[in-house]
Amino acid sequence: MPFSLQFVWLVVFTFGAPAFTVLAFSYWRQGRNSSVVFRIFTVLCALSFVGSLASAAVFLDYPVIRLIRALLASLLPPMMAHLVLEQELAPPRRLFWRIVLPLLYVAATMSAIGRESPFSDVFDDSSSVALGASAMFSLGVLLTSQRKRTQAESRQRTWNLCLFTLLLLAAVAPFVSDNLSFGLLPDYLLLVFLAVRLYYAERLVFFDKFLKGGSYFAAGVVLLAFVLLAVPSFRSAFFADWIHAWIEILLLMPVWLAGPLLYHLISRWMDHALDRRYSAIQAERIFTQAVQATADERQLHDVAVAHLHEIFRCPVDIDFTRPLLSVKPEDLVCSIAPAGGIRLSERESQIPFLSADRRLLETLAANLGVVLQNVKLRVLQQEQLRREQELTSLASRAELRALRAQINPHFLFNALNAIAGWIRTEPEFADDTVAQLAEVFRYTLRRSQQEWVRLREELDFIRSYLAVERARFGKRLAVEILADPGGDDVLVPAMIIQPLIENAIKHGVSQCADGGCLRLTIKHEAGTISIEVMDSGPGFPVGFDLENATGHGLRSVADRLRGYFGAAGVLQWENTSMGCRVMIRLPDRGRP
């Protein structure tokens, strides 16, 4: 193999060995959270790359070692095809491909065994055939799959089509050319296939494990090679037996890989010596989580002081209204936006504040300033919401009181005219009617300041109201009141029934030449109060609704029900064969 190809091969395997090893370890730790096929694939890749490097280092040429390496290399293309099948095809379409897939594994295994057998001459081209079969299988799956894909999955499919086309060309190349470069192409495409899979399906793993870890390792190899090649004696040995020299470089790689761990250990030891209980990242996370959970400035101040004391192990002063100045030269001071400040006083341990402490305090102070602004804004919003709720409540109460107080003024004029007509002929009846009228207005004035009344009181008011109306209509108005016993003390909105009675008389009974009848029915059952008013009048006009109603009676009832009960308060109306029926249903609020 030419020097350049050997060098490229070593670089690829130098990158692939640690990258696949880390990936295999990571995915097997995840267990059920990752595909079993993909976990096995990463393990086989790691073994293949590590085995190739080890064989190059000590020139292992035992038949068993060669067979294992051949099996690993042969099984990787069928596993790539298996991963494509697992991702692309839905179960109903997998039957044919699942029958073909085991044949690929069998062909790859037989090819590896045959090349290491006494009949190796017969199997010289079997690896290329097995590789080409796996590539054609994968291309067939990709081209026949009709699965709906996201934009990222479509791009991944395009990459896979290109990769398996190149694999197919690499499988055909040995039959038309003796160029050894094509023999290395599957190894490179294997790395590209894995990178594409990780980038589109496991982006965090791709960046943190594969790209960063592998690049760090590769950079170490290159740096160490340049350092060692600068030594003349080593440089001459490198060119004399460069493969062994490269392996020696790899053997020194643990020193390079131990760098981050060594730095971490030294950093932890120094933080412990400086009485720092938390790293900068831990301190910021703990402090930010604590202050974000506060409800007001007083609590924010106390929590911030307590956690800063825990982090820096020193007395802490915080003022949200003015900057703080150093009392001693050893103090550490930092501002809080927009006008406050933090002061860390000298530690009891006499350990001075260092540049890392200042940077950490500035970060925490910035976070504290943001949280302080949020707390102030939240308090203002809560205060504004409370005022809005109070105004809404006052407006609702005023509106409900106004609705309760609405009595048609024509009722008073008609009642007084009726009473005037009865004074000469029926003075006692006129006197009783005056008393009933006084009771009506006494109840109206008294209940305009009271939202809820007993059902018994509401019915007494309705009876007085109907007594006054009978003075007007005489025998033309027949009244019937049916109420379930035991519900006298149930609470109902004051004057909720009167608008229904008034409408029934005004639009129902008064429209009948010979008079009519009115029936009030009240039922109390299953936590619900039903109030029904029926009259024998002509009923509602066609297309009637509250939006187009000219009067305020039913609309006021609907508004009050909505104000008191929301969707639980129901107002319904309908025309029947006997006249008009209006019904309200409201929840039982219990007894006082």
Short mmCIF file of N, CA, C and O in Angstrom, two decimals, residues 6-116:
data_model
loop_
_atom_site.label_atom_id
_atom_site.label_comp_id
_atom_site.label_asym_id
_atom_site.label_seq_id
_atom_site.Cartn_x
_atom_site.Cartn_y
_atom_site.Cartn_z
N GLN A 6 -1.57 4.60 3.31
CA GLN A 6 -1.41 4.10 4.66
C GLN A 6 -1.59 5.21 5.69
O GLN A 6 -2.18 5.01 6.75
N PHE A 7 -1.08 6.38 5.35
CA PHE A 7 -1.21 7.50 6.28
C PHE A 7 -2.68 7.89 6.46
O PHE A 7 -3.17 8.10 7.57
N VAL A 8 -3.42 7.99 5.34
CA VAL A 8 -4.85 8.32 5.40
C VAL A 8 -5.60 7.23 6.19
O VAL A 8 -6.48 7.52 7.01
N TRP A 9 -5.24 5.97 5.93
CA TRP A 9 -5.89 4.87 6.64
C TRP A 9 -5.69 4.98 8.15
O TRP A 9 -6.62 4.82 8.93
N LEU A 10 -4.45 5.29 8.56
CA LEU A 10 -4.17 5.42 9.99
C LEU A 10 -4.91 6.60 10.61
O LEU A 10 -5.42 6.52 11.73
N VAL A 11 -5.00 7.71 9.89
CA VAL A 11 -5.73 8.88 10.41
C VAL A 11 -7.20 8.54 10.61
O VAL A 11 -7.80 8.86 11.63
N VAL A 12 -7.80 7.89 9.61
CA VAL A 12 -9.22 7.53 9.70
C VAL A 12 -9.46 6.59 10.88
O VAL A 12 -10.39 6.78 11.68
N PHE A 13 -8.59 5.58 10.99
CA PHE A 13 -8.79 4.63 12.08
C PHE A 13 -8.42 5.23 13.43
O PHE A 13 -8.99 4.85 14.46
N THR A 14 -7.50 6.18 13.45
CA THR A 14 -7.18 6.88 14.68
C THR A 14 -8.37 7.69 15.18
O THR A 14 -8.62 7.81 16.38
N PHE A 15 -9.07 8.27 14.23
CA PHE A 15 -10.30 9.00 14.61
C PHE A 15 -11.43 8.04 14.97
O PHE A 15 -12.15 8.23 15.93
N GLY A 16 -11.61 7.00 14.16
CA GLY A 16 -12.75 6.10 14.33
C GLY A 16 -12.69 5.27 15.57
O GLY A 16 -13.73 5.02 16.22
N ALA A 17 -11.51 4.81 15.98
CA ALA A 17 -11.41 3.92 17.14
C ALA A 17 -11.94 4.56 18.41
O ALA A 17 -12.83 4.01 19.07
N PRO A 18 -11.46 5.74 18.82
CA PRO A 18 -12.02 6.34 20.06
C PRO A 18 -13.45 6.82 19.89
O PRO A 18 -14.25 6.73 20.82
N ALA A 19 -13.78 7.33 18.69
CA ALA A 19 -15.14 7.85 18.49
C ALA A 19 -16.17 6.73 18.63
O ALA A 19 -17.17 6.87 19.35
N PHE A 20 -15.94 5.60 17.97
CA PHE A 20 -16.88 4.49 18.07
C PHE A 20 -16.88 3.87 19.46
O PHE A 20 -17.91 3.40 19.93
N THR A 21 -15.74 3.84 20.10
CA THR A 21 -15.69 3.28 21.46
C THR A 21 -16.53 4.11 22.42
O THR A 21 -17.31 3.57 23.22
N VAL A 22 -16.40 5.43 22.35
CA VAL A 22 -17.20 6.30 23.21
C VAL A 22 -18.68 6.17 22.88
O VAL A 22 -19.55 6.11 23.78
N LEU A 23 -19.02 6.10 21.58
CA LEU A 23 -20.42 5.95 21.19
C LEU A 23 -21.00 4.64 21.69
O LEU A 23 -22.12 4.59 22.21
N ALA A 24 -20.26 3.55 21.53
CA ALA A 24 -20.75 2.25 21.97
C ALA A 24 -21.01 2.25 23.47
O ALA A 24 -22.05 1.79 23.95
N PHE A 25 -20.07 2.81 24.23
CA PHE A 25 -20.25 2.89 25.69
C PHE A 25 -21.46 3.74 26.05
O PHE A 25 -22.27 3.39 26.91
N SER A 26 -21.62 4.88 25.34
CA SER A 26 -22.73 5.79 25.64
C SER A 26 -24.08 5.14 25.35
O SER A 26 -25.01 5.21 26.15
N TYR A 27 -24.20 4.47 24.18
CA TYR A 27 -25.49 3.90 23.81
C TYR A 27 -25.84 2.67 24.64
O TYR A 27 -27.02 2.42 24.91
N TRP A 28 -24.86 1.89 25.04
CA TRP A 28 -25.19 0.74 25.90
C TRP A 28 -25.58 1.18 27.29
O TRP A 28 -26.33 0.50 27.99
N ARG A 29 -25.11 2.35 27.72
CA ARG A 29 -25.55 2.89 29.01
C ARG A 29 -27.00 3.35 28.94
O ARG A 29 -27.73 3.29 29.92
N GLN A 30 -27.44 3.83 27.75
CA GLN A 30 -28.82 4.28 27.60
C GLN A 30 -29.81 3.13 27.65
O GLN A 30 -30.97 3.32 28.00
N GLY A 31 -29.39 1.93 27.29
CA GLY A 31 -30.27 0.76 27.36
C GLY A 31 -31.43 0.87 26.40
O GLY A 31 -31.28 1.04 25.20
N ARG A 32 -32.65 0.85 26.95
CA ARG A 32 -33.86 0.80 26.13
C ARG A 32 -34.13 2.09 25.39
O ARG A 32 -35.01 2.14 24.54
N ASN A 33 -33.41 3.15 25.70
CA ASN A 33 -33.67 4.42 25.06
C ASN A 33 -33.10 4.50 23.64
O ASN A 33 -33.26 5.51 22.97
N SER A 34 -32.38 3.49 23.20
CA SER A 34 -31.79 3.51 21.86
C SER A 34 -32.06 2.18 21.16
O SER A 34 -32.38 1.18 21.78
N SER A 35 -31.88 2.18 19.83
CA SER A 35 -32.13 0.99 19.02
C SER A 35 -31.11 -0.10 19.33
O SER A 35 -29.90 0.16 19.43
N VAL A 36 -31.58 -1.34 19.46
CA VAL A 36 -30.68 -2.46 19.72
C VAL A 36 -29.73 -2.65 18.55
O VAL A 36 -28.53 -2.89 18.73
N VAL A 37 -30.27 -2.55 17.32
CA VAL A 37 -29.43 -2.72 16.13
C VAL A 37 -28.33 -1.67 16.10
O VAL A 37 -27.16 -1.97 15.79
N PHE A 38 -28.67 -0.44 16.44
CA PHE A 38 -27.67 0.63 16.40
C PHE A 38 -26.62 0.43 17.49
O PHE A 38 -25.43 0.71 17.29
N ARG A 39 -27.03 -0.05 18.66
CA ARG A 39 -26.06 -0.32 19.73
C ARG A 39 -25.08 -1.41 19.29
O ARG A 39 -23.86 -1.29 19.50
N ILE A 40 -25.58 -2.48 18.69
CA ILE A 40 -24.70 -3.55 18.22
C ILE A 40 -23.78 -3.02 17.11
O ILE A 40 -22.59 -3.35 17.04
N PHE A 41 -24.34 -2.17 16.25
CA PHE A 41 -23.56 -1.58 15.14
C PHE A 41 -22.38 -0.78 15.69
O PHE A 41 -21.25 -0.90 15.19
N THR A 42 -22.60 0.06 16.70
CA THR A 42 -21.50 0.85 17.26
C THR A 42 -20.45 -0.04 17.91
O THR A 42 -19.25 0.24 17.82
N VAL A 43 -20.86 -1.13 18.56
CA VAL A 43 -19.90 -2.04 19.18
C VAL A 43 -19.03 -2.71 18.12
O VAL A 43 -17.80 -2.80 18.24
N LEU A 44 -19.67 -3.20 17.04
CA LEU A 44 -18.91 -3.84 15.97
C LEU A 44 -17.94 -2.86 15.31
O LEU A 44 -16.80 -3.22 14.97
N CYS A 45 -18.39 -1.61 15.11
CA CYS A 45 -17.50 -0.60 14.53
C CYS A 45 -16.30 -0.34 15.44
O CYS A 45 -15.15 -0.26 14.98
N ALA A 46 -16.57 -0.21 16.74
CA ALA A 46 -15.48 0.04 17.69
C ALA A 46 -14.48 -1.12 17.68
O ALA A 46 -13.25 -0.91 17.63
N LEU A 47 -14.99 -2.36 17.71
CA LEU A 47 -14.09 -3.52 17.69
C LEU A 47 -13.30 -3.58 16.39
O LEU A 47 -12.10 -3.93 16.39
N SER A 48 -13.95 -3.25 15.28
CA SER A 48 -13.28 -3.30 13.99
C SER A 48 -12.15 -2.27 13.92
O SER A 48 -11.02 -2.59 13.52
N PHE A 49 -12.41 -1.05 14.32
CA PHE A 49 -11.39 0.00 14.25
C PHE A 49 -10.25 -0.26 15.24
O PHE A 49 -9.08 -0.13 14.91
N VAL A 50 -10.61 -0.60 16.47
CA VAL A 50 -9.58 -0.87 17.48
C VAL A 50 -8.76 -2.08 17.09
O VAL A 50 -7.51 -2.10 17.24
N GLY A 51 -9.42 -3.14 16.59
CA GLY A 51 -8.70 -4.33 16.17
C GLY A 51 -7.74 -4.06 15.03
O GLY A 51 -6.62 -4.58 15.00
N SER A 52 -8.14 -3.22 14.08
CA SER A 52 -7.26 -2.90 12.97
C SER A 52 -6.03 -2.14 13.45
O SER A 52 -4.90 -2.40 13.00
N LEU A 53 -6.21 -1.20 14.37
CA LEU A 53 -5.06 -0.47 14.91
C LEU A 53 -4.13 -1.39 15.69
O LEU A 53 -2.90 -1.30 15.58
N ALA A 54 -4.73 -2.28 16.49
CA ALA A 54 -3.91 -3.20 17.28
C ALA A 54 -3.13 -4.15 16.39
O ALA A 54 -1.94 -4.44 16.64
N SER A 55 -3.76 -4.62 15.35
CA SER A 55 -3.07 -5.52 14.42
C SER A 55 -1.93 -4.80 13.72
O SER A 55 -0.84 -5.36 13.52
N ALA A 56 -2.15 -3.55 13.34
CA ALA A 56 -1.08 -2.79 12.70
C ALA A 56 0.08 -2.52 13.65
O ALA A 56 1.23 -2.44 13.23
N ALA A 57 -0.23 -2.40 14.94
CA ALA A 57 0.80 -2.08 15.92
C ALA A 57 1.73 -3.25 16.16
O ALA A 57 2.96 -3.10 16.24
N VAL A 58 1.21 -4.46 16.29
CA VAL A 58 2.03 -5.62 16.66
C VAL A 58 2.05 -6.67 15.56
O VAL A 58 2.59 -7.76 15.75
N PHE A 59 1.48 -6.34 14.41
CA PHE A 59 1.49 -7.22 13.25
C PHE A 59 0.94 -8.61 13.59
O PHE A 59 1.59 -9.63 13.37
N LEU A 60 -0.27 -8.58 14.20
CA LEU A 60 -0.90 -9.86 14.53
C LEU A 60 -1.36 -10.54 13.24
O LEU A 60 -2.09 -9.95 12.44
N ASP A 61 -0.92 -11.78 13.07
CA ASP A 61 -1.25 -12.47 11.82
C ASP A 61 -1.73 -13.89 12.08
O ASP A 61 -1.52 -14.78 11.26
N TYR A 62 -2.37 -14.08 13.23
CA TYR A 62 -2.89 -15.41 13.55
C TYR A 62 -4.19 -15.65 12.78
O TYR A 62 -4.97 -14.71 12.55
N PRO A 63 -4.48 -16.89 12.40
CA PRO A 63 -5.72 -17.16 11.63
C PRO A 63 -6.98 -16.73 12.37
O PRO A 63 -7.90 -16.21 11.73
N VAL A 64 -7.03 -16.97 13.69
CA VAL A 64 -8.23 -16.59 14.44
C VAL A 64 -8.42 -15.07 14.42
O VAL A 64 -9.54 -14.56 14.26
N ILE A 65 -7.31 -14.34 14.60
CA ILE A 65 -7.39 -12.88 14.57
C ILE A 65 -7.86 -12.39 13.21
O ILE A 65 -8.71 -11.50 13.09
N ARG A 66 -7.30 -12.99 12.16
CA ARG A 66 -7.72 -12.60 10.81
C ARG A 66 -9.20 -12.90 10.57
O ARG A 66 -9.92 -12.12 9.95
N LEU A 67 -9.68 -14.04 11.08
CA LEU A 67 -11.09 -14.41 10.89
C LEU A 67 -12.01 -13.43 11.63
O LEU A 67 -13.05 -13.01 11.08
N ILE A 68 -11.62 -13.08 12.85
CA ILE A 68 -12.46 -12.14 13.61
C ILE A 68 -12.52 -10.79 12.90
O ILE A 68 -13.60 -10.18 12.76
N ARG A 69 -11.37 -10.30 12.43
CA ARG A 69 -11.37 -9.03 11.72
C ARG A 69 -12.20 -9.10 10.45
O ARG A 69 -12.92 -8.16 10.10
N ALA A 70 -12.10 -10.23 9.74
CA ALA A 70 -12.88 -10.38 8.50
C ALA A 70 -14.38 -10.41 8.79
O ALA A 70 -15.18 -9.82 8.05
N LEU A 71 -14.76 -11.10 9.88
CA LEU A 71 -16.19 -11.14 10.24
C LEU A 71 -16.70 -9.75 10.60
O LEU A 71 -17.81 -9.35 10.19
N LEU A 72 -15.91 -9.00 11.37
CA LEU A 72 -16.35 -7.65 11.76
C LEU A 72 -16.52 -6.77 10.53
O LEU A 72 -17.53 -6.06 10.38
N ALA A 73 -15.54 -6.80 9.64
CA ALA A 73 -15.62 -5.97 8.44
C ALA A 73 -16.77 -6.39 7.53
O ALA A 73 -17.41 -5.55 6.88
N SER A 74 -17.07 -7.70 7.46
CA SER A 74 -18.12 -8.18 6.57
C SER A 74 -19.52 -7.90 7.10
O SER A 74 -20.46 -7.71 6.32
N LEU A 75 -19.66 -7.90 8.43
CA LEU A 75 -21.00 -7.72 9.01
C LEU A 75 -21.44 -6.27 9.05
O LEU A 75 -22.65 -5.99 9.21
N LEU A 76 -20.52 -5.33 8.92
CA LEU A 76 -20.90 -3.92 9.02
C LEU A 76 -21.83 -3.47 7.88
O LEU A 76 -22.82 -2.78 8.13
N PRO A 77 -21.56 -3.79 6.61
CA PRO A 77 -22.51 -3.39 5.55
C PRO A 77 -23.92 -3.94 5.74
O PRO A 77 -24.90 -3.19 5.57
N PRO A 78 -24.13 -5.24 6.08
CA PRO A 78 -25.51 -5.69 6.34
C PRO A 78 -26.16 -4.96 7.51
O PRO A 78 -27.37 -4.73 7.49
N MET A 79 -25.35 -4.59 8.51
CA MET A 79 -25.95 -3.86 9.64
C MET A 79 -26.38 -2.47 9.22
O MET A 79 -27.38 -1.93 9.70
N MET A 80 -25.61 -1.83 8.32
CA MET A 80 -26.03 -0.54 7.78
C MET A 80 -27.36 -0.69 7.05
O MET A 80 -28.28 0.14 7.20
N ALA A 81 -27.49 -1.77 6.25
CA ALA A 81 -28.75 -2.02 5.56
C ALA A 81 -29.88 -2.28 6.55
O ALA A 81 -31.02 -1.85 6.34
N HIS A 82 -29.57 -2.98 7.65
CA HIS A 82 -30.57 -3.26 8.67
C HIS A 82 -31.07 -1.96 9.31
O HIS A 82 -32.27 -1.79 9.56
N LEU A 83 -30.16 -1.04 9.58
CA LEU A 83 -30.55 0.26 10.16
C LEU A 83 -31.44 1.04 9.21
O LEU A 83 -32.41 1.69 9.63
N VAL A 84 -31.13 1.02 7.93
CA VAL A 84 -31.97 1.71 6.94
C VAL A 84 -33.36 1.09 6.90
O VAL A 84 -34.38 1.79 6.87
N LEU A 85 -33.43 -0.24 6.91
CA LEU A 85 -34.73 -0.92 6.91
C LEU A 85 -35.53 -0.58 8.16
O LEU A 85 -36.74 -0.33 8.08
N GLU A 86 -34.86 -0.55 9.28
CA GLU A 86 -35.54 -0.25 10.55
C GLU A 86 -36.12 1.16 10.56
O GLU A 86 -37.19 1.40 11.13
N GLN A 87 -35.46 2.08 9.90
CA GLN A 87 -35.91 3.47 9.92
C GLN A 87 -36.92 3.79 8.82
O GLN A 87 -37.83 4.60 9.03
N GLU A 88 -36.81 3.15 7.67
CA GLU A 88 -37.56 3.60 6.50
C GLU A 88 -38.91 2.94 6.31
O GLU A 88 -39.89 3.61 5.98
N LEU A 89 -39.03 1.63 6.50
CA LEU A 89 -40.24 0.93 6.07
C LEU A 89 -41.18 0.66 7.23
O LEU A 89 -40.75 0.26 8.32
N ALA A 90 -42.48 0.88 6.98
CA ALA A 90 -43.52 0.54 7.96
C ALA A 90 -43.72 -0.98 7.95
O ALA A 90 -43.42 -1.65 6.96
N PRO A 91 -44.25 -1.56 9.04
CA PRO A 91 -44.38 -3.02 9.15
C PRO A 91 -45.04 -3.73 7.96
O PRO A 91 -44.55 -4.77 7.53
N PRO A 92 -46.15 -3.22 7.37
CA PRO A 92 -46.77 -3.98 6.26
C PRO A 92 -45.84 -4.17 5.07
O PRO A 92 -45.98 -5.12 4.31
N ARG A 93 -44.88 -3.25 4.86
CA ARG A 93 -44.01 -3.33 3.70
C ARG A 93 -42.69 -4.03 4.01
O ARG A 93 -41.83 -4.14 3.16
N ARG A 94 -42.47 -4.48 5.22
CA ARG A 94 -41.19 -5.04 5.59
C ARG A 94 -41.04 -6.52 5.27
O ARG A 94 -39.94 -7.04 5.36
N LEU A 95 -42.12 -7.21 4.95
CA LEU A 95 -42.07 -8.67 4.86
C LEU A 95 -41.01 -9.12 3.86
O LEU A 95 -40.13 -9.94 4.18
N PHE A 96 -41.07 -8.61 2.63
CA PHE A 96 -40.11 -9.04 1.61
C PHE A 96 -38.68 -8.72 2.03
O PHE A 96 -37.77 -9.55 1.93
N TRP A 97 -38.49 -7.50 2.52
CA TRP A 97 -37.14 -7.09 2.88
C TRP A 97 -36.63 -7.85 4.10
O TRP A 97 -35.43 -8.11 4.21
N ARG A 98 -37.52 -8.22 4.99
CA ARG A 98 -37.10 -8.97 6.17
C ARG A 98 -36.73 -10.42 5.80
O ARG A 98 -36.00 -11.08 6.53
N ILE A 99 -37.27 -10.88 4.70
CA ILE A 99 -36.87 -12.21 4.22
C ILE A 99 -35.48 -12.13 3.60
O ILE A 99 -34.64 -13.04 3.76
N VAL A 100 -35.20 -11.03 2.87
CA VAL A 100 -33.92 -10.88 2.19
C VAL A 100 -32.79 -10.55 3.16
O VAL A 100 -31.64 -10.99 2.98
N LEU A 101 -33.12 -9.78 4.24
CA LEU A 101 -32.09 -9.29 5.15
C LEU A 101 -31.24 -10.42 5.75
O LEU A 101 -30.00 -10.33 5.77
N PRO A 102 -31.83 -11.51 6.27
CA PRO A 102 -30.97 -12.59 6.82
C PRO A 102 -30.03 -13.17 5.78
O PRO A 102 -28.92 -13.61 6.13
N LEU A 103 -30.45 -13.15 4.52
CA LEU A 103 -29.56 -13.67 3.48
C LEU A 103 -28.30 -12.82 3.36
O LEU A 103 -27.21 -13.34 3.06
N LEU A 104 -28.45 -11.51 3.60
CA LEU A 104 -27.27 -10.63 3.56
C LEU A 104 -26.30 -10.99 4.68
O LEU A 104 -25.08 -11.04 4.46
N TYR A 105 -26.85 -11.23 5.86
CA TYR A 105 -25.98 -11.61 6.98
C TYR A 105 -25.29 -12.95 6.69
O TYR A 105 -24.09 -13.12 6.98
N VAL A 106 -26.02 -13.89 6.16
CA VAL A 106 -25.44 -15.20 5.85
C VAL A 106 -24.36 -15.05 4.79
O VAL A 106 -23.25 -15.62 4.91
N ALA A 107 -24.62 -14.27 3.74
CA ALA A 107 -23.64 -14.09 2.67
C ALA A 107 -22.38 -13.41 3.20
O ALA A 107 -21.25 -13.80 2.84
N ALA A 108 -22.55 -12.39 4.07
CA ALA A 108 -21.39 -11.70 4.63
C ALA A 108 -20.56 -12.64 5.50
O ALA A 108 -19.33 -12.64 5.45
N THR A 109 -21.25 -13.45 6.31
CA THR A 109 -20.53 -14.39 7.18
C THR A 109 -19.79 -15.44 6.37
O THR A 109 -18.62 -15.74 6.63
N MET A 110 -20.47 -15.98 5.39
CA MET A 110 -19.82 -17.00 4.55
C MET A 110 -18.63 -16.41 3.78
O MET A 110 -17.60 -17.07 3.59
N SER A 111 -18.75 -15.17 3.36
CA SER A 111 -17.65 -14.52 2.65
C SER A 111 -16.43 -14.39 3.55
O SER A 111 -15.30 -14.67 3.13
N ALA A 112 -16.64 -13.97 4.81
CA ALA A 112 -15.52 -13.81 5.74
C ALA A 112 -14.87 -15.15 6.05
O ALA A 112 -13.63 -15.28 6.07
N ILE A 113 -15.69 -16.17 6.29
CA ILE A 113 -15.15 -17.50 6.61
C ILE A 113 -14.43 -18.08 5.40
O ILE A 113 -13.34 -18.68 5.51
N GLY A 114 -15.00 -17.89 4.22
CA GLY A 114 -14.40 -18.44 3.00
C GLY A 114 -13.05 -17.83 2.70
O GLY A 114 -12.13 -18.52 2.24
N ARG A 115 -12.90 -16.52 2.94
CA ARG A 115 -11.61 -15.88 2.65
C ARG A 115 -10.50 -16.35 3.56
O ARG A 115 -9.31 -16.21 3.23
N GLU A 116 -10.84 -16.87 4.74
CA GLU A 116 -9.83 -17.36 5.67
C GLU A 116 -9.74 -18.89 5.65
O GLU A 116 -9.08 -19.46 6.52
#
